[in-house]
Coordinates of C-alpha atoms in Angstrom, one line a residue:
M1205 CA -171.4 42.4 -37.9
N1206 CA -167.9 40.6 -38.0
N1207 CA -167.0 38.4 -41.1
E1208 CA -168.5 34.9 -39.5
L1209 CA -172.0 36.2 -38.9
K1210 CA -171.7 38.3 -42.5
G1211 CA -170.8 34.7 -43.9
K1212 CA -173.9 32.7 -42.4
K1213 CA -176.4 35.4 -43.2
Y1214 CA -175.1 35.3 -46.5
L1215 CA -174.9 32.2 -46.6
A1216 CA -178.7 31.9 -46.3
V1217 CA -179.4 34.3 -48.7
N1218 CA -177.5 32.8 -51.4
Q1219 CA -178.9 29.3 -51.1
K1220 CA -181.4 27.9 -53.9
K1221 CA -185.0 26.9 -53.4
E1222 CA -185.6 23.0 -53.0
G1223 CA -185.9 21.5 -55.8
H1224 CA -184.2 24.0 -58.3
V1225 CA -181.5 23.0 -60.5
M1226 CA -179.4 26.0 -61.5
K1227 CA -179.1 27.0 -65.2
A1228 CA -177.4 29.2 -67.1
A1229 CA -180.1 31.8 -67.2
D1230 CA -180.2 32.5 -63.5
I1231 CA -176.9 33.9 -63.5
K1232 CA -178.0 37.6 -63.2
K1233 CA -175.3 38.7 -60.7
I1234 CA -171.3 38.3 -61.4
A1235 CA -168.8 38.5 -58.4
V1236 CA -165.2 39.7 -59.7
L1237 CA -162.5 38.9 -57.2
G1238 CA -159.4 40.7 -58.4
G1239 CA -161.4 43.6 -60.4
S1240 CA -158.9 46.1 -59.9
G1241 CA -156.2 44.9 -62.6
L1242 CA -156.0 44.8 -66.3
I1243 CA -157.9 41.4 -66.7
G1244 CA -160.8 42.0 -63.5
S1245 CA -161.4 45.3 -64.4
S1246 CA -161.7 44.5 -68.4
W1247 CA -163.8 41.8 -67.2
V1248 CA -166.3 43.6 -65.2
T1249 CA -167.0 46.1 -68.3
F1250 CA -168.2 43.3 -70.0
F1251 CA -170.4 41.9 -67.6
L1252 CA -172.0 45.4 -67.0
W1253 CA -172.2 45.6 -71.0
K1254 CA -174.1 42.7 -71.3
G1255 CA -176.5 44.0 -68.8
L1256 CA -175.3 42.0 -65.3
D1257 CA -175.0 43.3 -62.0
V1258 CA -171.2 43.0 -60.7
N1259 CA -169.5 43.0 -57.1
V1260 CA -166.3 44.0 -57.8
Y1261 CA -164.0 42.6 -54.8
D1262 CA -160.1 43.9 -54.4
V1263 CA -157.9 44.3 -51.2
N1264 CA -157.8 48.0 -50.6
A1265 CA -159.9 51.3 -51.3
N1266 CA -157.0 52.5 -53.5
L1267 CA -157.1 49.4 -55.9
L1268 CA -161.0 49.8 -56.1
D1269 CA -160.7 53.8 -57.0
T1270 CA -157.9 51.7 -59.6
A1271 CA -160.5 49.5 -60.9
R1272 CA -163.3 52.5 -61.1
E1273 CA -161.2 54.1 -63.5
R1274 CA -160.3 51.6 -65.7
I1275 CA -164.0 50.1 -66.0
D1276 CA -164.7 54.1 -66.6
V1277 CA -162.2 54.0 -69.3
N1278 CA -163.7 50.7 -70.9
L1279 CA -167.2 51.9 -70.9
S1280 CA -166.4 55.6 -72.2
Y1281 CA -164.3 54.0 -75.1
L1282 CA -167.4 51.7 -76.1
V1283 CA -169.3 54.8 -76.0
E1284 CA -166.9 56.9 -78.0
K1285 CA -166.9 53.9 -80.9
S1286 CA -170.4 53.8 -80.5
I1287 CA -170.9 50.3 -79.2
V1288 CA -172.9 51.8 -76.2
T1289 CA -175.0 54.9 -75.3
K1290 CA -174.2 57.3 -73.0
E1291 CA -177.4 56.1 -71.1
A1292 CA -176.2 52.7 -71.3
K1293 CA -173.0 53.3 -69.7
E1294 CA -174.2 55.4 -67.2
K1295 CA -177.2 52.5 -66.5
A1296 CA -173.8 49.9 -66.1
L1297 CA -172.3 52.3 -63.8
R1298 CA -175.6 51.6 -61.4
K1299 CA -175.2 48.5 -61.5
I1300 CA -171.7 47.9 -60.1
F1301 CA -170.8 47.5 -56.4
Y1302 CA -167.9 47.9 -55.0
T1303 CA -166.5 45.9 -51.6
K1304 CA -163.0 45.2 -49.8
D1305 CA -165.2 42.5 -47.6
L1306 CA -165.6 39.3 -49.1
P1307 CA -169.2 38.2 -47.8
E1308 CA -170.6 41.0 -49.4
A1309 CA -168.2 40.6 -52.5
F1310 CA -170.7 37.2 -52.2
R1311 CA -173.5 38.2 -52.1
N1312 CA -176.2 36.8 -53.8
A1313 CA -173.9 36.2 -56.7
Q1314 CA -174.6 33.1 -58.9
Y1315 CA -171.2 33.3 -60.8
I1316 CA -167.5 33.7 -59.2
Q1317 CA -164.9 35.8 -62.1
E1318 CA -161.6 35.1 -60.2
C1319 CA -158.5 37.1 -61.4
A1320 CA -155.9 36.8 -58.6
P1321 CA -152.6 36.9 -59.0
E1322 CA -151.5 33.8 -60.9
R1323 CA -150.3 31.4 -58.0
Y1324 CA -152.1 28.4 -56.6
E1325 CA -152.2 29.9 -52.8
P1326 CA -154.4 33.7 -53.3
K1327 CA -156.5 31.1 -55.5
Q1328 CA -156.8 28.7 -53.1
E1329 CA -157.4 31.4 -50.4
L1330 CA -160.3 32.2 -52.8
V1331 CA -161.9 29.3 -52.9
A1332 CA -162.0 28.9 -49.2
A1333 CA -163.8 31.7 -48.6
L1334 CA -166.4 30.6 -51.3
D1335 CA -167.2 27.9 -49.5
K1336 CA -167.0 29.6 -46.4
Y1337 CA -169.3 32.8 -46.8
G1338 CA -171.2 32.1 -49.7
S1339 CA -173.7 29.7 -51.6
P1340 CA -172.5 25.7 -52.6
E1341 CA -174.0 26.5 -56.0
T1342 CA -172.4 29.3 -56.9
I1343 CA -169.9 28.8 -60.0
F1344 CA -166.4 29.8 -58.9
A1345 CA -164.6 30.0 -62.4
S1346 CA -160.7 30.9 -62.4
S1347 CA -159.7 33.7 -64.9
T1348 CA -155.8 31.6 -64.5
S1349 CA -154.1 31.6 -67.9
G1350 CA -152.5 28.2 -67.1
L1351 CA -152.7 27.1 -63.9
I1352 CA -154.5 23.6 -62.8
I1353 CA -158.0 23.7 -61.5
T1354 CA -157.6 20.4 -60.0
E1355 CA -155.0 22.0 -58.0
I1356 CA -156.8 25.4 -57.3
A1357 CA -159.9 23.3 -55.9
K1358 CA -158.5 21.0 -54.2
Y1359 CA -159.1 22.3 -50.2
S1360 CA -162.8 22.9 -51.3
R1361 CA -165.7 21.7 -49.7
F1362 CA -167.4 21.8 -53.4
P1363 CA -164.4 21.2 -55.8
Q1364 CA -167.4 20.2 -58.0
R1365 CA -168.4 24.2 -58.5
C1366 CA -164.8 25.0 -59.3
V1367 CA -164.4 25.5 -63.4
G1368 CA -161.5 27.3 -65.6
A1369 CA -162.5 30.8 -67.5
H1370 CA -159.2 31.7 -69.2
P1371 CA -160.1 34.7 -71.4
Y1372 CA -157.7 36.6 -73.4
N1373 CA -156.9 39.9 -73.5
P1374 CA -159.0 42.2 -73.4
P1375 CA -161.6 40.3 -72.0
H1376 CA -164.2 42.7 -72.8
L1377 CA -163.5 42.9 -76.9
I1378 CA -162.0 39.4 -77.1
P1379 CA -164.6 36.7 -77.5
L1380 CA -162.5 33.4 -76.5
V1381 CA -163.3 31.8 -73.1
E1382 CA -161.3 28.7 -73.1
I1383 CA -163.1 26.6 -70.3
S1384 CA -161.1 23.7 -67.9
K1385 CA -162.0 21.6 -65.5
G1386 CA -160.6 19.6 -62.5
D1387 CA -160.9 16.2 -61.9
K1388 CA -163.8 17.0 -59.5
T1389 CA -165.8 19.6 -61.6
S1390 CA -168.9 18.4 -62.4
A1391 CA -170.6 18.1 -65.9
D1392 CA -173.5 20.9 -64.9
T1393 CA -170.4 23.5 -64.0
V1394 CA -168.8 22.7 -67.0
Q1395 CA -172.3 22.9 -69.3
I1396 CA -174.4 26.0 -67.4
T1397 CA -170.4 27.8 -68.0
Y1398 CA -170.3 27.6 -71.5
D1399 CA -174.0 28.0 -71.7
F1400 CA -173.8 31.2 -70.1
F1401 CA -170.6 32.3 -72.2
K1402 CA -172.6 31.7 -75.4
A1403 CA -175.5 33.4 -73.9
V1404 CA -173.6 36.4 -73.4
G1405 CA -171.9 36.5 -77.0
K1406 CA -168.6 34.7 -75.7
E1407 CA -167.1 32.0 -78.1
P1408 CA -166.2 29.3 -75.1
V1409 CA -164.2 26.0 -76.2
I1410 CA -163.9 23.3 -73.6
M1411 CA -160.6 21.5 -72.8
Q1412 CA -161.4 17.7 -72.2
K1413 CA -158.5 17.1 -70.2
E1414 CA -156.3 19.3 -67.8
A1415 CA -152.9 20.7 -69.8
P1416 CA -150.8 23.7 -68.4
G1417 CA -151.5 26.9 -70.3
F1418 CA -154.9 25.2 -72.2
I1419 CA -155.4 25.7 -75.6
S1420 CA -154.3 28.8 -77.1
N1421 CA -151.5 29.6 -74.8
R1422 CA -149.7 26.7 -75.9
L1423 CA -150.3 27.2 -79.6
Q1424 CA -148.8 31.1 -79.2
M1425 CA -145.9 29.7 -76.9
A1426 CA -145.1 27.4 -79.7
V1427 CA -145.3 29.8 -82.3
Y1428 CA -142.8 32.4 -80.0
R1429 CA -140.3 30.2 -79.4
E1430 CA -140.0 30.0 -83.1
A1431 CA -140.0 33.5 -83.8
V1432 CA -137.7 33.2 -80.9
D1433 CA -135.4 30.9 -82.0
M1434 CA -134.9 32.3 -85.6
V1435 CA -134.0 36.0 -84.7
I1436 CA -131.3 34.2 -82.0
R1437 CA -129.9 32.1 -85.0
G1438 CA -129.7 35.5 -87.2
V1439 CA -132.8 34.1 -89.9
C1440 CA -134.2 37.6 -89.5
S1441 CA -135.0 40.4 -86.7
V1442 CA -137.9 40.7 -84.5
E1443 CA -139.7 43.0 -86.7
D1444 CA -139.5 40.6 -89.8
V1445 CA -140.8 38.2 -87.6
D1446 CA -143.5 40.2 -86.4
K1447 CA -143.9 41.2 -89.8
A1448 CA -144.0 37.4 -91.0
L1449 CA -146.4 36.4 -88.9
C1450 CA -148.8 39.7 -88.8
Y1451 CA -149.5 39.7 -92.9
G1452 CA -149.0 36.1 -93.5
P1453 CA -150.9 33.7 -91.4
G1454 CA -152.4 36.3 -89.0
L1455 CA -154.8 37.6 -91.5
R1456 CA -156.3 34.1 -92.1
Y1457 CA -156.1 33.7 -88.3
A1458 CA -158.7 36.1 -87.9
L1459 CA -160.7 33.6 -89.7
M1460 CA -160.3 30.2 -89.3
G1461 CA -157.7 27.8 -87.6
Q1462 CA -155.0 26.1 -89.0
T1463 CA -156.6 22.7 -89.7
L1464 CA -159.4 24.7 -91.4
I1465 CA -156.7 26.8 -93.5
F1466 CA -154.3 23.4 -94.3
H1467 CA -157.5 21.9 -95.1
L1468 CA -158.5 24.1 -98.2
G1469 CA -155.0 24.6 -99.1
G1470 CA -155.0 21.1 -100.2
G1471 CA -157.6 21.7 -102.7
K1472 CA -160.2 19.0 -103.4
G1473 CA -158.0 16.4 -101.4
G1474 CA -158.7 18.0 -98.6
L1475 CA -156.3 18.0 -94.9
K1476 CA -155.1 14.5 -96.7
G1477 CA -154.1 16.1 -99.7
F1478 CA -152.3 18.9 -98.4
Q1479 CA -150.4 16.5 -96.0
A1480 CA -149.4 14.1 -99.0
N1481 CA -148.6 17.0 -101.1
I1482 CA -146.3 19.1 -98.2
G1483 CA -145.9 16.4 -95.7
K1484 CA -142.3 15.5 -96.6
T1485 CA -141.2 18.9 -97.2
A1486 CA -142.9 20.2 -94.0
E1487 CA -140.8 16.8 -92.1
V1488 CA -137.1 18.6 -93.2
W1489 CA -139.0 21.9 -91.6
L1490 CA -139.9 20.0 -88.3
A1491 CA -136.7 18.7 -88.1
D1492 CA -135.0 22.1 -88.0
M1493 CA -137.4 23.8 -86.1
A1494 CA -136.7 24.9 -82.0
D1495 CA -137.6 22.2 -79.2
W1496 CA -135.6 24.0 -76.6
K1497 CA -137.5 23.6 -73.2
K1498 CA -136.0 26.4 -71.6
W1499 CA -135.3 30.2 -72.7
P1500 CA -132.0 30.9 -74.5
E1501 CA -129.4 32.7 -72.2
G1502 CA -130.1 36.5 -73.2
C1503 CA -132.8 36.4 -75.1
A1504 CA -134.5 38.8 -73.5
D1505 CA -131.8 41.1 -74.2
V1506 CA -132.3 41.0 -77.8
L1507 CA -135.7 40.7 -78.0
Q1508 CA -136.3 43.6 -76.0
A1509 CA -134.2 45.6 -78.3
G1510 CA -135.9 44.6 -81.1
V1511 CA -139.0 45.2 -80.2
D1512 CA -138.0 48.9 -79.3
K1513 CA -136.6 49.0 -82.8
E1514 CA -139.8 48.0 -84.4
I1515 CA -141.9 50.0 -82.5
A1516 CA -139.9 53.3 -83.0
N1517 CA -140.4 52.3 -86.5
R1518 CA -144.3 52.3 -86.5
S1519 CA -146.1 55.1 -87.8
V1520 CA -147.9 58.2 -85.6
E1521 CA -151.3 56.8 -86.8
E1522 CA -150.3 53.3 -85.4
G1523 CA -148.7 54.4 -82.4
K1524 CA -145.1 54.8 -80.8
T1525 CA -145.9 54.0 -77.3
S1526 CA -147.3 51.3 -75.7
E1527 CA -150.6 53.3 -74.6
E1528 CA -150.9 54.0 -78.2
I1529 CA -150.5 51.3 -79.4
I1530 CA -152.8 49.5 -77.2
R1531 CA -155.5 51.8 -78.2
W1532 CA -154.9 51.6 -82.0
R1533 CA -155.0 47.6 -81.3
N1534 CA -158.4 48.0 -79.8
D1535 CA -160.0 50.2 -82.5
K1536 CA -158.9 47.6 -85.1
L1537 CA -160.0 44.9 -83.1
L1538 CA -163.3 46.3 -83.2
A1539 CA -163.1 46.2 -87.1
L1540 CA -162.4 42.9 -87.0
L1541 CA -165.4 42.2 -84.9
K1542 CA -167.8 43.7 -86.7
I1543 CA -166.5 41.8 -90.0
L1544 CA -167.2 39.3 -88.2
N1545 CA -170.7 40.0 -86.4
K1546 CA -169.3 39.2 -83.0
I1547 CA -170.4 42.6 -82.2

């Protein structure tokens, strides 16, 4: 059966019953597009963990094999850490359908999690394919780290169902999902997406206006610009700026955001008291802080040398390779999530 005929068949299968209004509770099957990547395979792991059926799509058999391996490793880690049982893992693996055929991927899926390369063209192509082969009611959610949803949905016949759902790496552990909307995204799509993620234990936030990079990436890039600038200016080393962030503000960031932190720092006066007390001093800092818009020439070499030294100074228990550090990171994330009652 060619794709055109498949599309017509699956469109008929996917159509909602007349008069039915989709709700978050109706989302039972997910399609993850680009399931072999670190983000895609992590998304699949999360959805399986939460008991959902998942169609996993990628462009060839080799990439699907990579997806299988990564998903199995992720689930095995959760079993090892007693987050899920061996029986739950085996049950989850039976809920996956792997395919390199887009109409098959869309079949019966109420929600699409797109994890294509971070360029507009491949994402627009997948939106067009869903228009052609899927139901108009199926939500198309992009994992983009900062592209504009209006542009992703630009050529869609159903732009109202296109939304951003940006995770933080690794998606199966980090609770945050940033929901962004295009200029034609419907309020219903945003609400259904928000309600769906709340129901499966995520912490979704909604952007009221489009902004490149969304919320958290912009915040961390602002912090990183200052970190890079201090290293380049010789104020501190890469290792020390990382330690300063980790063992100072970073500990509090695991519990609350910067505005609430400053509010508590203001005592009885709250945030207004904090600004009254330290506002003028902070303006001196702001005047001396970086505001460049392009990376300083040669900074990548300086930073790489610094992070290599930082890694070399880590203990064996903390990990001496990227793979070991990722494992250490995930262990600590699980401990934090347990403390925060998020797992």
